PDB file of C-alpha atoms in Angstrom:
ATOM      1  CA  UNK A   1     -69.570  18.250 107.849  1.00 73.00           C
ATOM      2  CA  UNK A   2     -71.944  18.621 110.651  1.00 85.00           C
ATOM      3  CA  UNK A   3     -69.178  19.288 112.973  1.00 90.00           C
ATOM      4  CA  UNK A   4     -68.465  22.286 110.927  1.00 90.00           C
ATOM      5  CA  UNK A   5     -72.439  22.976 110.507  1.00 91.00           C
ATOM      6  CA  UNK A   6     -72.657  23.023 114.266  1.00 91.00           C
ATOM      7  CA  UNK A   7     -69.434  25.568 114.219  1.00 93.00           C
ATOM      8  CA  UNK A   8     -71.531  28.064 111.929  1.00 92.00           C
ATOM      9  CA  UNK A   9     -74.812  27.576 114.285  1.00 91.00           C
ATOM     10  CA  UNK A  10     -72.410  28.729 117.014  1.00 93.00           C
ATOM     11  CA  UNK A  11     -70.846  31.510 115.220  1.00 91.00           C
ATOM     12  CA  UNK A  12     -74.075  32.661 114.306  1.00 90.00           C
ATOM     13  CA  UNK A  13     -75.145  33.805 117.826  1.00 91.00           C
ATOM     14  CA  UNK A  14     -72.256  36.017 118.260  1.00 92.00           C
ATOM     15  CA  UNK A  15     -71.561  37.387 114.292  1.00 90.00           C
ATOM     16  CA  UNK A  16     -72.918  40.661 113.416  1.00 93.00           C
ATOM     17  CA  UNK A  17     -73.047  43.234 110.443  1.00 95.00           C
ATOM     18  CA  UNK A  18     -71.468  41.362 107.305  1.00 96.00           C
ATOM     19  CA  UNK A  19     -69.951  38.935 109.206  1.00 96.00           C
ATOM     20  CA  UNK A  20     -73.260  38.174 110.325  1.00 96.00           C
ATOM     21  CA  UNK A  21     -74.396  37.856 106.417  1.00 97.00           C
ATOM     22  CA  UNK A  22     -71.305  35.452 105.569  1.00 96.00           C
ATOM     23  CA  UNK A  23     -72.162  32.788 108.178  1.00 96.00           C
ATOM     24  CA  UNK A  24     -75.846  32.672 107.336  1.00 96.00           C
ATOM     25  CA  UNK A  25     -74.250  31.960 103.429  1.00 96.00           C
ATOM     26  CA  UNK A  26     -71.856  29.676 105.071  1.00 96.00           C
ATOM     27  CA  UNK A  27     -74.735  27.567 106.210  1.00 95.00           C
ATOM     28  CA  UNK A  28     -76.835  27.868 103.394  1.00 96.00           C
ATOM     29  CA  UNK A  29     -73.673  26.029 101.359  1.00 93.00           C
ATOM     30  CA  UNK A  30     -73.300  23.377 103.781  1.00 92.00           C
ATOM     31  CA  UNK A  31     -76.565  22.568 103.961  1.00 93.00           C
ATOM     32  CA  UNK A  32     -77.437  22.549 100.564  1.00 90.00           C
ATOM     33  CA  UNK A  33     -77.270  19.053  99.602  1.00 87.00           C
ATOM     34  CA  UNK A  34     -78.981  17.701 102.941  1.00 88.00           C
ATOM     35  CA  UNK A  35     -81.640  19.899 103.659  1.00 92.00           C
ATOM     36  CA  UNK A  36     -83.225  22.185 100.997  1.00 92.00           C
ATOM     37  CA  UNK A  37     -85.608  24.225 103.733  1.00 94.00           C
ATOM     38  CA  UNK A  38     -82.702  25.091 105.695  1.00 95.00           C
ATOM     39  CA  UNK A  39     -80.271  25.931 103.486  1.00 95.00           C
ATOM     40  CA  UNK A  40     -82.894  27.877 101.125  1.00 97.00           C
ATOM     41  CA  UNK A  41     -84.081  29.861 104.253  1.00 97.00           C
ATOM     42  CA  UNK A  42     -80.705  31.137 105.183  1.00 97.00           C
ATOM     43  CA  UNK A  43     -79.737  32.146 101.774  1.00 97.00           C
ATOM     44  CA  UNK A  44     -82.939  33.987 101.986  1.00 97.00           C
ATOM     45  CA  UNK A  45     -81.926  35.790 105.353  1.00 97.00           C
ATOM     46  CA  UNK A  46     -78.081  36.062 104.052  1.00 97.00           C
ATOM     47  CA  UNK A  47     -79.953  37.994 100.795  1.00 97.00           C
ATOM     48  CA  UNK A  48     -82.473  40.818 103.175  1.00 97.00           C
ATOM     49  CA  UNK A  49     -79.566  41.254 105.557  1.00 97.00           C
ATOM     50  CA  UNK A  50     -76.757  41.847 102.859  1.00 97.00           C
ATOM     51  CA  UNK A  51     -79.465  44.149 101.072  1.00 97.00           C
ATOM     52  CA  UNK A  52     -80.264  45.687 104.736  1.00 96.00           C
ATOM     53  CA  UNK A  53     -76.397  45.968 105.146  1.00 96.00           C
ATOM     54  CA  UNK A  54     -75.594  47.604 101.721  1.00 97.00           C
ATOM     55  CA  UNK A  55     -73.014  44.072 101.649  1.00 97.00           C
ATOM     56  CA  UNK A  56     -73.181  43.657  97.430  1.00 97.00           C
ATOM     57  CA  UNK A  57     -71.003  40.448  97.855  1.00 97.00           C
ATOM     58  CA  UNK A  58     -73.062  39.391 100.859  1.00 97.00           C
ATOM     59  CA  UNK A  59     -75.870  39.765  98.192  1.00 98.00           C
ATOM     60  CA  UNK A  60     -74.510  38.462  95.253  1.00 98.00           C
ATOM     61  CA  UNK A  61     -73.520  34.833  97.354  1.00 98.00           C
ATOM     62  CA  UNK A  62     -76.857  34.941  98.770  1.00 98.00           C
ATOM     63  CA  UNK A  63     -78.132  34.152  95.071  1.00 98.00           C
ATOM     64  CA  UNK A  64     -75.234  32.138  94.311  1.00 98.00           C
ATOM     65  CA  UNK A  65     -76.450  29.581  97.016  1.00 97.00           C
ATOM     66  CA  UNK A  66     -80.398  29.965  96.776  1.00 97.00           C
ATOM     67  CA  UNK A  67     -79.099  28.281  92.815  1.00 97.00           C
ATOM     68  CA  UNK A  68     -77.545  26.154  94.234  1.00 95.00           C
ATOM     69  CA  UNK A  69     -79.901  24.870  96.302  1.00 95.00           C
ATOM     70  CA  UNK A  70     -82.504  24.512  92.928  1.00 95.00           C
ATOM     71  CA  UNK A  71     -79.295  22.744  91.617  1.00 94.00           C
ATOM     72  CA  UNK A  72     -79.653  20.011  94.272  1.00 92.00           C
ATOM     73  CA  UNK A  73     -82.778  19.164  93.167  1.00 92.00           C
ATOM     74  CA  UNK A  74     -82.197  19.858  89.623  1.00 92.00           C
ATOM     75  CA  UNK A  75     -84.477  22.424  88.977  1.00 94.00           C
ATOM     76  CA  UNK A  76     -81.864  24.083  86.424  1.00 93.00           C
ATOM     77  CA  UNK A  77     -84.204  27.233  84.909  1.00 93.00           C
ATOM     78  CA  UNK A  78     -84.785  27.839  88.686  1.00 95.00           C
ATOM     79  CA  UNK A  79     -80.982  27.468  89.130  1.00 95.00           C
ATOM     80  CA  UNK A  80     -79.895  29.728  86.067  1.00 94.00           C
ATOM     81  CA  UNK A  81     -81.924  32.736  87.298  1.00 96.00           C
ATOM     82  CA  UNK A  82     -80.490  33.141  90.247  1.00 97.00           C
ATOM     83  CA  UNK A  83     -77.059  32.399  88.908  1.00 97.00           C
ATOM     84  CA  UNK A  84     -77.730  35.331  86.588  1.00 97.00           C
ATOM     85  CA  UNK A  85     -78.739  37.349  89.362  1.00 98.00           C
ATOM     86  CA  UNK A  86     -75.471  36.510  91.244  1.00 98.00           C
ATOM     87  CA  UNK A  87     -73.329  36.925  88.083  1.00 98.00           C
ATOM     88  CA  UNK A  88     -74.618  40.939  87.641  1.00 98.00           C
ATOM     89  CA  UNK A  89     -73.085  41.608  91.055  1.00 98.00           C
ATOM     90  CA  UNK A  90     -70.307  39.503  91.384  1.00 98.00           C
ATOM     91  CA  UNK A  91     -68.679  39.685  88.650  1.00 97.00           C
ATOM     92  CA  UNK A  92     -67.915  43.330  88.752  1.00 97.00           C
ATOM     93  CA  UNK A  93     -66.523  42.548  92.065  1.00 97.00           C
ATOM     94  CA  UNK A  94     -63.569  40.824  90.274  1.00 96.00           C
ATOM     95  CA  UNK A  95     -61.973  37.508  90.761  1.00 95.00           C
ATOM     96  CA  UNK A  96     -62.981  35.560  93.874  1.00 95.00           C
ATOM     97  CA  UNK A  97     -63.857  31.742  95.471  1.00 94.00           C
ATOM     98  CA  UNK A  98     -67.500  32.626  94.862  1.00 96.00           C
ATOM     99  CA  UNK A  99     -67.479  33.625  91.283  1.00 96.00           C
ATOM    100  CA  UNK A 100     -65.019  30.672  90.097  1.00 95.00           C
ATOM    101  CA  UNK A 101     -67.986  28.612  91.995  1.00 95.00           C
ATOM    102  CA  UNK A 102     -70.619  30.592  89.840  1.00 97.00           C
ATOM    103  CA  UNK A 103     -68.967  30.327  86.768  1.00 96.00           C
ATOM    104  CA  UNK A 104     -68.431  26.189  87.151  1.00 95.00           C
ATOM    105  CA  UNK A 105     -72.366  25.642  87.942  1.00 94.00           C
ATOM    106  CA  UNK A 106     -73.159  27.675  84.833  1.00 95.00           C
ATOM    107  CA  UNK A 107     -71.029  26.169  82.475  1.00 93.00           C
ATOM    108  CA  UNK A 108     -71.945  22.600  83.871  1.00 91.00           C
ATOM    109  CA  UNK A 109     -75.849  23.601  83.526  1.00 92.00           C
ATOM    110  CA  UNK A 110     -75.190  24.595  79.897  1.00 89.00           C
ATOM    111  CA  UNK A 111     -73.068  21.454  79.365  1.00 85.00           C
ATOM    112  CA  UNK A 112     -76.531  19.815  79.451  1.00 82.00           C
ATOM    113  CA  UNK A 113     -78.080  21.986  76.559  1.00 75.00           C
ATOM    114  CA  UNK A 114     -76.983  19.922  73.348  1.00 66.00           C
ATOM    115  CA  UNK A 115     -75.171  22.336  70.839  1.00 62.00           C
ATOM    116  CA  UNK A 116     -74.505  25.213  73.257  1.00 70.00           C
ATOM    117  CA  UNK A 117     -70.926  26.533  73.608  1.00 79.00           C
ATOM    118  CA  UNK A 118     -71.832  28.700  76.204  1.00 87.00           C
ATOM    119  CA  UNK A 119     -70.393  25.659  78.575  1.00 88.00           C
ATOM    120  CA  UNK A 120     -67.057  26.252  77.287  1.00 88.00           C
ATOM    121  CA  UNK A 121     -67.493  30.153  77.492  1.00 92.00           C
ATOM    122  CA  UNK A 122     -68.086  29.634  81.053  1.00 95.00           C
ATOM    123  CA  UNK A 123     -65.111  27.104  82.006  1.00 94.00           C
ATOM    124  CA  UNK A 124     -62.916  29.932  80.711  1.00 94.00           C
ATOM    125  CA  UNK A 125     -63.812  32.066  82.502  1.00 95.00           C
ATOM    126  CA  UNK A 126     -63.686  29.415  85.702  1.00 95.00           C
ATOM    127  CA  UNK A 127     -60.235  28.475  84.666  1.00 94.00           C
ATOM    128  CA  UNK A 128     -59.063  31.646  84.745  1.00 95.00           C
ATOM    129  CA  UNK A 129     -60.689  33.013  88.114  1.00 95.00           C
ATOM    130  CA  UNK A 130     -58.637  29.672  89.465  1.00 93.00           C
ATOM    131  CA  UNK A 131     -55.579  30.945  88.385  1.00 92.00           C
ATOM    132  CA  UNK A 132     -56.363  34.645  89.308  1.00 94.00           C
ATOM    133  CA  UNK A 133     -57.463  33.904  93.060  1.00 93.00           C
ATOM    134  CA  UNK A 134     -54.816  30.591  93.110  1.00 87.00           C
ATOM    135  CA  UNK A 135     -57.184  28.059  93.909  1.00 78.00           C
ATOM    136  CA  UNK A 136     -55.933  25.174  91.156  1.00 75.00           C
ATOM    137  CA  UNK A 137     -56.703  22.439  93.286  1.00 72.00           C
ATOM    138  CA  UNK A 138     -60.746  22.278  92.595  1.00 74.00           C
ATOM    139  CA  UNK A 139     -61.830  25.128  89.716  1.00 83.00           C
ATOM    140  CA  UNK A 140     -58.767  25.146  87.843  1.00 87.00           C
ATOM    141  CA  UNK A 141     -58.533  21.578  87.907  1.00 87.00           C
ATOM    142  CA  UNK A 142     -61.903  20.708  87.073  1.00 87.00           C
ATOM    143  CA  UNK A 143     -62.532  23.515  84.666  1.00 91.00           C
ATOM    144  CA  UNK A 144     -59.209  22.283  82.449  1.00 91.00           C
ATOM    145  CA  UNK A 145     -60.970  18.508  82.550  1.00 88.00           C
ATOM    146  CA  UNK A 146     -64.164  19.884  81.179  1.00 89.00           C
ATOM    147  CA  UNK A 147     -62.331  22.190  78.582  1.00 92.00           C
ATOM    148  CA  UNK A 148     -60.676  19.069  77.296  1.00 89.00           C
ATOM    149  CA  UNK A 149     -64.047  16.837  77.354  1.00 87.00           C
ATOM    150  CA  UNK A 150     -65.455  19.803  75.703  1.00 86.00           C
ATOM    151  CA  UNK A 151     -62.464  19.328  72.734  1.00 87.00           C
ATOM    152  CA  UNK A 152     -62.702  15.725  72.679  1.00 86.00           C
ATOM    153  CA  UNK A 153     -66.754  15.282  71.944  1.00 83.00           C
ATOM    154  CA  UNK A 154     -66.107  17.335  69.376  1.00 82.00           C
ATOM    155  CA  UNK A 155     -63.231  16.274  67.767  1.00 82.00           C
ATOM    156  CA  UNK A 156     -65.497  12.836  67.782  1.00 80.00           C
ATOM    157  CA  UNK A 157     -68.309  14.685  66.156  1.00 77.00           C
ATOM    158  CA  UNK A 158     -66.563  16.329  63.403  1.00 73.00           C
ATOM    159  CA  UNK A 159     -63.102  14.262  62.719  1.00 63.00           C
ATOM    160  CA  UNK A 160     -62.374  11.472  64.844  1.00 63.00           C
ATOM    161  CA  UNK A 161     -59.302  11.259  63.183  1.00 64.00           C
ATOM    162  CA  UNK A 162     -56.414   9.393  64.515  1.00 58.00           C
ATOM    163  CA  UNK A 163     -53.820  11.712  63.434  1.00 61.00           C
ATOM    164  CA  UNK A 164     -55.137  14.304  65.569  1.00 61.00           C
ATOM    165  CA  UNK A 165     -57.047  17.951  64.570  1.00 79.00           C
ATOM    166  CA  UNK A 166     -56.637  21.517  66.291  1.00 84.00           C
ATOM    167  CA  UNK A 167     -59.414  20.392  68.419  1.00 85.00           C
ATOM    168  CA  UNK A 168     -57.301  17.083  69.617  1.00 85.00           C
ATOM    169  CA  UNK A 169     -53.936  19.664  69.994  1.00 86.00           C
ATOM    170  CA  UNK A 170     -56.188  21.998  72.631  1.00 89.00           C
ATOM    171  CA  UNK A 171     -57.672  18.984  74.632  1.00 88.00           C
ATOM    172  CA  UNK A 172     -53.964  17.805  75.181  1.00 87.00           C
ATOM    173  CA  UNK A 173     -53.246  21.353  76.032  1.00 90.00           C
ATOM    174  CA  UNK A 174     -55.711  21.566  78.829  1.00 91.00           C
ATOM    175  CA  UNK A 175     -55.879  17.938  79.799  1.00 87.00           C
ATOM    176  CA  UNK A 176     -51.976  18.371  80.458  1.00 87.00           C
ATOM    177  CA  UNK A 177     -52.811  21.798  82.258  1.00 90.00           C
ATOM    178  CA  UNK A 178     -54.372  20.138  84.653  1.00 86.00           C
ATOM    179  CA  UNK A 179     -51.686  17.637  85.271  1.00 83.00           C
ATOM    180  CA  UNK A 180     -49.468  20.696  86.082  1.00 86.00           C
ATOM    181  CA  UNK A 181     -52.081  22.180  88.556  1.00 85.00           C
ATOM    182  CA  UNK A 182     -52.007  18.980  90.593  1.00 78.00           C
ATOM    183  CA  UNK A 183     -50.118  18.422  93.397  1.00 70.00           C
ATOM    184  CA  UNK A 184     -48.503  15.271  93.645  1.00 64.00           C
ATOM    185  CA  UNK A 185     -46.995  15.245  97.016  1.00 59.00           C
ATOM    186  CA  UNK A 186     -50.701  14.759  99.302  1.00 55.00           C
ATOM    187  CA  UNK A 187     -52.693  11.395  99.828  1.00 58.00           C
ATOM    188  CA  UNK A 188     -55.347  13.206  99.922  1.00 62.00           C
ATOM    189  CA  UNK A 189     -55.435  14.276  96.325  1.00 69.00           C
ATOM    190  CA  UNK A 190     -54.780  11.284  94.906  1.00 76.00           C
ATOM    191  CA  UNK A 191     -57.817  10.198  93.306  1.00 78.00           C
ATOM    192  CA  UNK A 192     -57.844  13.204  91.675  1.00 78.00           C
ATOM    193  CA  UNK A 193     -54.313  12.751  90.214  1.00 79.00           C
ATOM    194  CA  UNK A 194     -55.002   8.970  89.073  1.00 84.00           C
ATOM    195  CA  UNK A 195     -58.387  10.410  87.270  1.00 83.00           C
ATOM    196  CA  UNK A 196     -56.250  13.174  85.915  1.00 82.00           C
ATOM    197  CA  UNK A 197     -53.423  10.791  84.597  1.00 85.00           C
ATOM    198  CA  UNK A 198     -56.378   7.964  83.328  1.00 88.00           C
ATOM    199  CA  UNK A 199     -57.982  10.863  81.696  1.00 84.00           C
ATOM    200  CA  UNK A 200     -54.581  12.373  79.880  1.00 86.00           C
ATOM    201  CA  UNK A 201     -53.654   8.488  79.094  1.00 89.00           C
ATOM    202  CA  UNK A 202     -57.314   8.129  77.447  1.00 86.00           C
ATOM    203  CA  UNK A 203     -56.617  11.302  75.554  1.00 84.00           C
ATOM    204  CA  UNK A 204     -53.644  10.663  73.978  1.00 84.00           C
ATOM    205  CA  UNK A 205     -54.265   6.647  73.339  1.00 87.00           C
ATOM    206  CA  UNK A 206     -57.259   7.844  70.838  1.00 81.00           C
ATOM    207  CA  UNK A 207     -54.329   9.639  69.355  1.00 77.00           C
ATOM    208  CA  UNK A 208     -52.189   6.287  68.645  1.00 80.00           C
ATOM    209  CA  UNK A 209     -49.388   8.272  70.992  1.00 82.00           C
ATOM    210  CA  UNK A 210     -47.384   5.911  73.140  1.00 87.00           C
ATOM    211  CA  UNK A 211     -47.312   8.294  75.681  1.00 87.00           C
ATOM    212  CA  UNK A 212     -50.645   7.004  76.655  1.00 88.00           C
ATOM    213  CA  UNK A 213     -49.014   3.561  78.216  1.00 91.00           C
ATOM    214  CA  UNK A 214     -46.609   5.897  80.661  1.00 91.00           C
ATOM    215  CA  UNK A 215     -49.530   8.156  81.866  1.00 89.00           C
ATOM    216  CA  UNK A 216     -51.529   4.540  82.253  1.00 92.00           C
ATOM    217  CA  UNK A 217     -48.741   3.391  84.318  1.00 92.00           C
ATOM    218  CA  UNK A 218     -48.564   5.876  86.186  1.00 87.00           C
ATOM    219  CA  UNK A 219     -52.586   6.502  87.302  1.00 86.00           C
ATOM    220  CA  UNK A 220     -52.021   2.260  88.606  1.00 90.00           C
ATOM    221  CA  UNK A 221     -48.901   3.216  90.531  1.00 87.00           C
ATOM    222  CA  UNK A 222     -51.106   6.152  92.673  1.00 83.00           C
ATOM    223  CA  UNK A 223     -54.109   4.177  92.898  1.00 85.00           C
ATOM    224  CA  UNK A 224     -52.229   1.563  94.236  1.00 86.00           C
ATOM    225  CA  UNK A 225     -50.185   3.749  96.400  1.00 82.00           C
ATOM    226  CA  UNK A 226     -53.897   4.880  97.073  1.00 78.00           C
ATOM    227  CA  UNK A 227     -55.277   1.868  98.039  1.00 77.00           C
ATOM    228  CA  UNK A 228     -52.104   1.311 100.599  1.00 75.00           C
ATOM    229  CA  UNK A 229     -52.953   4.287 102.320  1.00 71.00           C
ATOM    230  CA  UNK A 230     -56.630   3.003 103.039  1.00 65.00           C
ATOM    231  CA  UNK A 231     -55.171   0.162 104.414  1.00 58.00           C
TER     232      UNK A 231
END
């Protein structure tokens, strides 16, 4: 990562204009979970130049990743107003990497507010910016895992019946989703695949299914194959 911070530092001398306005918002992401001053001040300078530069997405990151940097050190009502601020001009932008990003942190902040299906208003919307802009691999991914958490606390809250419920059927649904938006052919991904297959195995085991032994089997077989591959 610093490699790649050092990259930006470089670019930065020689960008201009908008291009100028995406670096400093490059930085300010990379930075944001290792130094708060730094990354806060370029989101700051990425937010007067986009503004300066009449760059509305420049803008709109620029508040996307001064959140994010109150989201590193969990001040969340700090975080929320500036993802509201980024959410009334990117999301009439349409579907891109930024707002699936926005849309995640939001519905993960709400996830924290007991009672509060905005969470799973927001992973919807995540989900489907994935699928728009074809980047499965992290939001689609991720939003279908919390879409089926979302199902599962509250089939336990209001059945927890081992025959199953509407609210069982759609965590299957997305849990499997995201077994279908993984790729299987990459070492790299494979943690995420034996999580994935653990998770769907957990799933459908509450549901008595004896499906839930295969999709076991199969999350030891890749972290095993995982485990070869670190040696």
């Amino acid at each position: 990562k610093q490699k790649k911070i050092d990259r930006l530092l470089a670019q930065l001398e020689i960008s201009t204009d908008t291009a100028y306005v995406n670096t400093l918002n490059d930085l300010s992401v990379n930075l944001a979970d290792r130094d708060f001053d730094s990354a806060y001040s370029y989101a700051q300078e990425a937010l007067a130049r986009a503004r300066q530069y009449n760059y509305p997405k420049g803008e709109g990151t620029a508040f996307l990743n001064t959140g994010n940097c109150y989201f590193v050190k969990m001040d969340l009502m700090s975080a929320l107003q500036q993802y509201f601020k980024a959410l009334r001009i990117l999301e009439p932008l349409g579907p891109s990497m930024d707002l699936e990003n926005l849309y995640f942190q939001m519905g993960f902040i709400n996830c924290l507010v007991p009672n509060n299906n905005r969470a799973f208003e927001f992973f919807h919307k995540t989900l489907n910016t994935s699928l728009a802009i074809g980047d499965t691999l992290w939001g689609g991914i991720g939003a279908c895992y919390e879409l089926t958490a979302y199902y599962w606390q509250c089939w336990k809250v209001e059945n927890y019946h081992p025959e199953g419920s509407p609210l069982m059927d759609s965590a299957i649904i997305y849990s499997n989703l995201a077994l279908q938006l993984m790729p299987y052919d990459t070492i790299r991904n494979l943690d995420i695949l034996v999580d994935g297959l653990a998770f769907n195995g957990l799933i459908l085991s509450c549901l008595g299914k004896e499906e839930a032994f295969g999709q076991f089997k199969q999350a030891l077989h890749f972290a095993q194959k995982m485990q070869k591959s670190h040696g």
